[in-house]
Tab-separated table of C-alpha atoms in Angstrom:
chain	number	residue	atom	x	y	z
A	1	MET	CA	92.032	70.805	136.619
A	2	ARG	CA	91.735	67.458	138.325
A	3	SER	CA	94.740	65.899	140.057
A	4	VAL	CA	95.693	62.449	141.488
A	5	ALA	CA	98.813	63.687	143.130
A	6	ALA	CA	97.178	63.955	146.584
A	7	LYS	CA	95.358	60.653	146.490
A	8	LYS	CA	96.561	57.608	148.329
A	9	THR	CA	94.151	54.994	147.087
A	10	LYS	CA	93.760	53.279	144.249
A	11	SER	CA	98.097	43.352	122.208
A	12	GLY	CA	98.080	42.685	119.559
A	13	GLY	CA	96.744	45.604	117.656
A	14	ASN	CA	97.648	46.240	114.028
A	15	ARG	CA	98.585	49.844	114.501
A	16	ARG	CA	102.343	50.548	114.816
A	17	ILE	CA	104.047	53.549	116.277
A	18	SER	CA	107.201	54.420	118.158
A	19	LEU	CA	107.268	57.519	120.404
A	20	LYS	CA	111.027	57.366	120.781
A	21	THR	CA	111.468	60.561	118.785
A	22	SER	CA	108.112	62.390	119.334
A	23	ALA	CA	108.447	61.868	123.148
A	24	HIS	CA	110.934	64.716	123.169
A	25	SER	CA	108.931	67.226	121.164
A	26	LYS	CA	106.258	69.626	122.321
A	27	PRO	CA	102.637	68.436	122.846
A	28	ASP	CA	100.659	68.103	119.608
A	29	GLY	CA	97.073	67.177	119.043
A	30	MET	CA	97.980	64.569	116.423
A	31	GLN	CA	100.581	63.042	118.691
A	32	PHE	CA	98.081	62.631	121.496
A	33	ALA	CA	95.398	61.362	119.142
A	34	GLU	CA	97.864	58.823	117.521
A	35	ALA	CA	99.198	57.690	120.920
A	36	ALA	CA	95.634	57.150	122.289
A	37	ALA	CA	94.633	55.208	119.185
A	38	CYS	CA	97.655	52.891	119.388
A	39	LEU	CA	97.343	52.343	123.110
A	40	ALA	CA	93.562	51.467	122.595
A	41	ASP	CA	94.615	48.861	120.056
A	42	ILE	CA	97.234	47.448	122.425
A	43	GLY	CA	94.678	47.287	125.211
A	44	ASN	CA	92.162	45.433	123.109
A	45	GLY	CA	94.865	42.957	122.196
A	46	PHE	CA	96.051	42.432	125.734
A	47	HIS	CA	92.468	41.909	126.872
A	48	ALA	CA	91.983	39.194	124.219
A	49	ARG	CA	95.062	37.404	125.587
A	50	GLY	CA	93.622	37.486	129.205
A	51	TRP	CA	96.245	39.936	130.441
A	52	VAL	CA	93.821	42.828	131.490
A	53	LEU	CA	90.457	41.330	132.440
A	54	GLY	CA	87.788	43.222	134.183
A	55	THR	CA	88.841	46.856	134.599
A	56	SER	CA	92.536	45.893	135.357
A	57	GLY	CA	95.551	47.310	133.665
A	58	ASN	CA	96.506	50.805	132.609
A	59	PHE	CA	98.654	52.095	129.786
A	60	SER	CA	100.439	55.377	128.970
A	61	ALA	CA	102.756	57.044	126.478
A	62	ILE	CA	104.978	60.071	126.933
A	63	ILE	CA	103.929	62.704	124.409
A	64	CYS	CA	106.295	65.334	125.776
A	65	ARG	CA	109.312	65.422	128.116
A	66	GLU	CA	109.626	69.054	128.983
A	67	PRO	CA	107.162	69.687	130.387
A	68	LEU	CA	106.177	66.136	131.084
A	69	ARG	CA	102.894	65.056	129.398
A	70	LEU	CA	101.341	61.597	129.209
A	71	ALA	CA	98.495	60.090	127.248
A	72	ILE	CA	97.027	57.630	129.796
A	73	THR	CA	93.988	55.525	130.255
A	74	SER	CA	90.990	56.770	132.262
A	75	THR	CA	90.209	54.642	135.323
A	76	GLY	CA	87.700	51.836	135.569
A	77	LEU	CA	87.499	50.815	131.831
A	78	ASP	CA	87.048	47.483	130.185
A	79	LYS	CA	90.215	47.192	128.061
A	80	GLY	CA	88.395	44.847	125.679
A	81	SER	CA	86.335	47.801	124.377
A	82	LEU	CA	88.851	50.583	125.020
A	83	THR	CA	88.656	53.482	122.569
A	84	PRO	CA	90.910	56.491	121.902
A	85	ALA	CA	88.287	58.815	123.379
A	86	GLN	CA	88.879	57.089	126.818
A	87	PHE	CA	92.386	58.415	127.167
A	88	LEU	CA	93.451	61.509	129.025
A	89	GLU	CA	96.372	63.893	128.764
A	90	MET	CA	98.015	64.263	132.098
A	91	ASP	CA	100.935	66.508	133.235
A	92	GLY	CA	103.772	65.704	135.594
A	93	ALA	CA	101.760	66.645	138.669
A	94	GLY	CA	98.911	64.389	137.852
A	95	ASN	CA	96.571	67.064	136.517
A	96	VAL	CA	94.226	66.184	133.635
A	97	LEU	CA	94.705	68.605	130.764
A	98	ARG	CA	92.438	66.882	128.210
A	99	GLY	CA	89.725	64.243	128.173
A	100	ASP	CA	86.860	63.086	130.251
A	101	GLY	CA	87.172	60.933	133.359
A	102	ARG	CA	90.011	60.622	135.805
A	103	PRO	CA	93.255	58.649	135.818
A	104	SER	CA	93.721	55.693	138.096
A	105	ALA	CA	95.588	56.332	141.325
A	106	GLU	CA	98.306	54.204	139.796
A	107	ALA	CA	98.999	57.058	137.469
A	108	LEU	CA	101.465	58.084	140.114
A	109	LEU	CA	103.377	54.934	139.339
A	110	HIS	CA	103.487	55.884	135.673
A	111	LEU	CA	104.942	59.255	136.562
A	112	ALA	CA	107.568	57.587	138.761
A	113	ILE	CA	108.565	55.273	135.899
A	114	ALA	CA	108.515	58.113	133.322
A	115	ARG	CA	110.990	60.028	135.486
A	116	GLY	CA	113.084	57.083	136.555
A	117	ALA	CA	113.417	54.928	133.407
A	118	ASP	CA	113.132	57.559	130.647
A	119	PRO	CA	110.590	55.473	128.612
A	120	GLY	CA	108.389	56.307	125.742
A	121	ALA	CA	105.574	54.147	126.900
A	122	ILE	CA	104.583	52.275	130.072
A	123	LEU	CA	102.223	49.230	130.096
A	124	HIS	CA	100.640	47.479	133.174
A	125	THR	CA	98.962	44.084	133.007
A	126	HIS	CA	97.229	41.781	135.475
A	127	SER	CA	97.833	38.349	134.167
A	128	VAL	CA	97.201	35.065	136.093
A	129	TRP	CA	100.903	34.307	135.656
A	130	SER	CA	102.143	37.602	137.149
A	131	THR	CA	99.627	37.264	140.028
A	132	VAL	CA	100.832	33.723	140.859
A	133	LEU	CA	104.500	34.413	140.646
A	134	SER	CA	104.546	37.696	142.451
A	135	GLY	CA	102.817	36.010	145.347
A	136	SER	CA	104.910	32.833	145.433
A	137	HIS	CA	108.270	34.576	144.993
A	138	ALA	CA	107.589	37.678	147.145
A	139	SER	CA	109.857	36.542	149.995
A	140	GLN	CA	112.736	36.292	147.637
A	141	GLY	CA	112.282	39.962	146.521
A	142	GLY	CA	112.050	39.127	142.802
A	143	ILE	CA	112.326	36.542	140.169
A	144	GLY	CA	115.454	35.603	138.188
A	145	LEU	CA	114.895	34.726	134.557
A	146	GLU	CA	117.811	32.963	132.856
A	147	GLY	CA	118.558	30.526	130.102
A	148	TYR	CA	115.514	31.308	127.847
A	149	GLU	CA	115.902	32.181	124.305
A	150	MET	CA	112.928	34.579	124.583
A	151	LEU	CA	115.046	36.825	126.797
A	152	LYS	CA	116.638	38.114	123.609
A	153	GLY	CA	113.391	39.914	122.903
A	154	LEU	CA	114.186	42.333	125.689
A	155	GLU	CA	115.950	45.491	124.504
A	156	GLY	CA	119.751	45.207	124.817
A	157	VAL	CA	119.741	41.456	125.510
A	158	ARG	CA	121.840	39.421	123.139
A	159	THR	CA	122.082	35.991	124.711
A	160	HIS	CA	119.825	33.432	126.354
A	161	LYS	CA	122.445	33.292	129.194
A	162	HIS	CA	121.378	36.758	130.319
A	163	ARG	CA	119.805	36.884	133.752
A	164	GLU	CA	116.902	39.212	133.993
A	165	TRP	CA	115.901	40.229	137.504
A	166	LEU	CA	112.248	41.093	137.885
A	167	PRO	CA	111.817	42.814	141.273
A	168	ILE	CA	108.690	42.274	143.376
A	169	LEU	CA	107.405	45.224	145.339
A	170	GLU	CA	104.896	44.884	148.188
A	171	ASN	CA	101.557	46.207	146.931
A	172	SER	CA	99.903	49.145	148.704
A	173	GLN	CA	96.913	51.361	148.500
A	174	ASP	CA	99.192	54.375	149.472
A	175	MET	CA	100.167	55.267	145.913
A	176	ILE	CA	102.454	58.159	146.983
A	177	GLU	CA	104.480	55.810	149.193
A	178	LEU	CA	104.451	53.029	146.525
A	179	ALA	CA	105.538	55.434	143.837
A	180	GLU	CA	108.530	56.424	146.114
A	181	ARG	CA	109.470	52.622	146.362
A	182	VAL	CA	109.128	52.359	142.510
A	183	SER	CA	111.506	55.255	142.094
A	184	LYS	CA	113.985	53.657	144.545
A	185	THR	CA	113.824	50.389	142.782
A	186	LEU	CA	114.595	52.070	139.421
A	187	ARG	CA	117.567	53.920	140.931
A	188	GLU	CA	118.995	50.642	142.491
A	189	SER	CA	118.335	48.479	139.501
A	190	PRO	CA	118.778	50.744	136.420
A	191	GLY	CA	119.056	47.876	133.903
A	192	ILE	CA	115.672	46.164	134.584
A	193	HIS	CA	112.945	45.986	132.027
A	194	GLY	CA	110.026	45.781	134.532
A	195	PHE	CA	108.883	44.885	137.929
A	196	LEU	CA	105.978	43.042	139.670
A	197	LEU	CA	103.619	44.185	142.429
A	198	ARG	CA	102.838	41.396	144.730
A	199	GLU	CA	99.638	39.511	143.788
A	200	HIS	CA	98.845	42.341	141.540
A	201	GLY	CA	100.595	42.475	138.193
A	202	LEU	CA	103.403	43.522	135.811
A	203	TYR	CA	104.761	46.960	134.966
A	204	THR	CA	107.123	47.218	132.033
A	205	TRP	CA	108.184	49.963	129.603
A	206	GLY	CA	110.087	50.739	126.384
A	207	ALA	CA	111.505	53.468	124.316
A	208	GLY	CA	108.260	53.444	122.252
A	209	LEU	CA	105.008	51.579	122.073
A	210	GLU	CA	106.251	48.706	119.976
A	211	GLU	CA	109.154	48.135	122.267
A	212	ALA	CA	107.020	48.306	125.377
A	213	LYS	CA	104.408	45.889	123.913
A	214	ARG	CA	107.216	43.476	122.964
A	215	HIS	CA	108.458	43.640	126.559
A	216	VAL	CA	105.019	42.667	127.899
A	217	GLU	CA	104.802	39.807	125.496
A	218	ILE	CA	108.292	38.433	126.406
A	219	LEU	CA	107.813	38.736	130.124
A	220	GLU	CA	104.326	37.371	130.182
A	221	PHE	CA	105.484	34.449	128.053
A	222	LEU	CA	108.256	33.663	130.422
A	223	MET	CA	106.146	34.015	133.520
A	224	GLU	CA	103.580	31.587	131.921
A	225	VAL	CA	106.440	29.102	131.271
A	226	LEU	CA	107.528	29.307	134.923
A	227	VAL	CA	103.963	28.709	136.178
A	228	ARG	CA	103.229	25.892	133.857
A	229	SER	CA	106.577	24.188	134.463
A	230	GLY	CA	105.946	24.197	138.218
A	231	ALA	CA	108.600	26.894	139.001
A	232	ALA	CA	105.930	29.055	140.565
A	233	GLN	CA	106.497	27.254	143.844
A	234	SER	CA	108.566	29.400	146.133
A	235	ALA	CA	112.069	28.155	146.984
């Protein structure tokens, strides 16, 4: 088996699925296949919207909690032509159990989120908006989003008066150290829906794929609003 654990370097689809229930069951071939197909659709849609250009971005879904198993993208792929065959099954130690290729070194961040936020799916995008804002607001440690009706699209948010804090973590090629900081951030800010890596991109998650996809759409929309309105300038 191949492992990323020791490494220190680097939608809009029509298919609908929620892994909120199946995430707690044992691994099943159909579950993996369905998760891979839905993640591929989401990736194609995100690429069309300019959120995962080049080979950027990575996506995963939890297909089993005990023991931890994820369906996750293989590294170095064009998300505009992503197919279910390009997904891997990975265990909690970063070992590849099924599929060809290898996971990105950022798979360690997916594992940290899987353990720290108890999600059903984790989605990572590299939009222009997240890159600009994560750079301009890095000295503030994060971005506060408040007063926008679109915030109500985030799970558990009922009013536009909600203040969503989007932490910004310094980027690093040492993924073991970065994963530890992700875990620390999730412990210290348990109610957040995502975070940014400085001049890199957005990580968000949800109880299932539909919720995680919705969170990407909400946060990407709000970041685009901030950039286009001039709020991207650091205070």
